[in-house]
Amino acid sequence: DDTLGVFHTHAIAGVLGGALTGLFAQPDLSSMFLPNPSFKGAFYGHGMQFVKQLVGASFIIGWNVVVTSIILLVIRVFLPLRMPDEELLIGDDAAHGEDAYALAGQGQREKSTKNGNNFFAEARNLSPV
């Protein structure tokens, strides 16, 4: 579940941008910004630049997998990464008391969950003791 759109915003756009740079890098523009004017895209006679871009993207993907896995393993020591089975049975919307996606309209919420029970409805109506 990618609620923030991180995958298509960063992964797809980053890999696509890097790969297309390896294909379309113009020698005239490259010489304006880079000290070595031999940087050219594959369509300008330097196919190795495309390979370098793909190797770079592969390294970054591998780095992200390793570092994210380490971070999740550390977090798992202190917090569970998965909801308990009881909460999964009633649904995560009911367990958290809110919807992940407000599809009912502009900022509106459904009155209840699929099983007809709002997990925190009773707790909200209680007065302090």
Short mmCIF file of C-alpha atoms in Angstrom, two decimals:
data_model
loop_
_atom_site.label_atom_id
_atom_site.label_comp_id
_atom_site.label_asym_id
_atom_site.label_seq_id
_atom_site.Cartn_x
_atom_site.Cartn_y
_atom_site.Cartn_z
CA ASP A 1 0.00 0.00 0.00
CA ASP A 2 1.66 3.20 -1.18
CA THR A 3 -0.59 5.90 0.26
CA LEU A 4 1.87 8.70 -0.45
CA GLY A 5 2.71 7.68 -4.00
CA VAL A 6 6.38 7.30 -3.16
CA PHE A 7 7.05 4.45 -5.58
CA HIS A 8 5.85 6.09 -8.76
CA THR A 9 7.11 9.54 -7.71
CA HIS A 10 10.65 8.54 -6.82
CA ALA A 11 11.39 5.03 -8.12
CA ILE A 12 9.73 5.13 -11.53
CA ALA A 13 10.56 8.78 -12.23
CA GLY A 14 14.14 8.38 -10.98
CA VAL A 15 14.93 5.26 -12.99
CA LEU A 16 13.21 6.62 -16.08
CA GLY A 17 14.98 9.99 -15.79
CA GLY A 18 18.35 8.34 -15.33
CA ALA A 19 17.86 5.88 -18.18
CA LEU A 20 16.63 8.55 -20.58
CA THR A 21 19.61 10.73 -19.66
CA GLY A 22 21.82 7.84 -20.71
CA LEU A 23 20.03 7.77 -24.05
CA PHE A 24 19.50 11.45 -24.86
CA ALA A 25 22.42 13.33 -23.22
CA GLN A 26 23.49 15.89 -25.85
CA PRO A 27 27.24 16.53 -26.11
CA ASP A 28 26.75 20.32 -26.40
CA LEU A 29 24.73 20.51 -23.20
CA SER A 30 26.95 18.03 -21.36
CA SER A 31 30.06 20.09 -22.14
CA MET A 32 28.40 23.16 -20.56
CA PHE A 33 27.94 21.45 -17.19
CA LEU A 34 30.53 18.67 -17.02
CA PRO A 35 34.33 18.97 -17.07
CA ASN A 36 34.70 16.08 -19.51
CA PRO A 37 32.98 16.83 -22.86
CA SER A 38 32.95 13.13 -23.80
CA PHE A 39 29.72 12.50 -21.85
CA LYS A 40 27.15 11.68 -24.53
CA GLY A 41 23.99 9.65 -24.61
CA ALA A 42 23.59 6.41 -26.52
CA PHE A 43 21.84 8.20 -29.39
CA TYR A 44 24.92 10.42 -29.78
CA GLY A 45 27.42 7.58 -30.03
CA HIS A 46 28.24 6.74 -26.42
CA GLY A 47 26.16 3.69 -25.50
CA MET A 48 28.26 3.05 -22.42
CA GLN A 49 26.64 6.05 -20.70
CA PHE A 50 23.29 4.26 -20.83
CA VAL A 51 24.86 1.19 -19.19
CA LYS A 52 26.43 3.40 -16.50
CA GLN A 53 23.05 4.99 -15.77
CA LEU A 54 21.42 1.55 -15.39
CA VAL A 55 24.25 0.32 -13.13
CA GLY A 56 23.84 3.45 -11.00
CA ALA A 57 20.08 2.92 -10.73
CA SER A 58 20.61 -0.75 -9.80
CA PHE A 59 23.06 0.22 -7.07
CA ILE A 60 20.63 2.76 -5.61
CA ILE A 61 17.77 0.22 -5.67
CA GLY A 62 19.97 -2.36 -3.92
CA TRP A 63 21.14 0.21 -1.37
CA ASN A 64 17.54 1.20 -0.59
CA VAL A 65 16.48 -2.44 -0.13
CA VAL A 66 19.36 -3.14 2.28
CA VAL A 67 19.03 0.07 4.32
CA THR A 68 15.23 -0.13 4.51
CA SER A 69 15.46 -3.76 5.65
CA ILE A 70 17.94 -2.82 8.39
CA ILE A 71 15.71 0.04 9.56
CA LEU A 72 12.65 -2.25 9.67
CA LEU A 73 14.58 -4.91 11.61
CA VAL A 74 15.55 -2.30 14.21
CA ILE A 75 11.99 -0.97 14.44
CA ARG A 76 10.70 -4.54 14.82
CA VAL A 77 12.69 -4.87 18.04
CA PHE A 78 10.61 -2.08 19.62
CA LEU A 79 7.27 -2.16 17.76
CA PRO A 80 5.34 -4.84 15.89
CA LEU A 81 5.30 -4.25 12.13
CA ARG A 82 2.00 -6.11 11.69
CA MET A 83 -1.37 -5.66 13.35
CA PRO A 84 -2.54 -8.50 15.62
CA ASP A 85 -4.87 -11.05 14.01
CA GLU A 86 -7.83 -9.86 16.12
CA GLU A 87 -7.52 -6.33 14.73
CA LEU A 88 -7.06 -7.64 11.19
CA LEU A 89 -10.33 -9.58 11.52
CA ILE A 90 -12.34 -6.45 12.39
CA GLY A 91 -10.51 -4.39 9.78
CA ASP A 92 -7.82 -1.76 10.04
CA ASP A 93 -10.27 1.10 9.46
CA ALA A 94 -12.30 0.03 12.49
CA ALA A 95 -9.24 -0.67 14.64
CA HIS A 96 -7.76 2.77 14.00
CA GLY A 97 -11.08 4.61 14.00
CA GLU A 98 -10.44 6.31 10.65
CA ASP A 99 -10.40 5.60 6.95
CA ALA A 100 -7.18 5.30 4.99
CA TYR A 101 -8.89 6.72 1.91
CA ALA A 102 -11.92 8.98 2.30
CA LEU A 103 -13.74 7.74 -0.79
CA ALA A 104 -17.20 8.79 0.42
CA GLY A 105 -16.61 12.39 -0.64
CA GLN A 106 -14.70 15.52 0.20
CA GLY A 107 -13.48 14.81 3.74
CA GLN A 108 -16.54 12.71 4.56
CA ARG A 109 -16.43 9.34 6.27
CA GLU A 110 -18.55 6.27 6.04
CA LYS A 111 -20.77 5.79 9.09
CA SER A 112 -19.50 2.29 9.85
CA THR A 113 -17.14 -0.38 8.64
CA LYS A 114 -18.08 -3.33 6.45
CA ASN A 115 -19.00 -5.40 9.48
CA GLY A 116 -21.34 -2.63 10.70
CA ASN A 117 -19.28 -1.80 13.77
CA ASN A 118 -17.27 1.31 14.49
CA PHE A 119 -14.57 0.11 16.87
CA PHE A 120 -14.21 3.38 18.80
CA ALA A 121 -17.82 4.61 18.65
CA GLU A 122 -18.59 3.51 22.20
CA ALA A 123 -15.37 4.98 23.59
CA ARG A 124 -16.13 8.43 22.14
CA ASN A 125 -19.54 8.53 23.81
CA LEU A 126 -18.27 7.72 27.30
CA SER A 127 -17.90 10.55 29.75
CA PRO A 128 -14.78 10.68 31.95
CA VAL A 129 -15.12 8.85 35.26
#
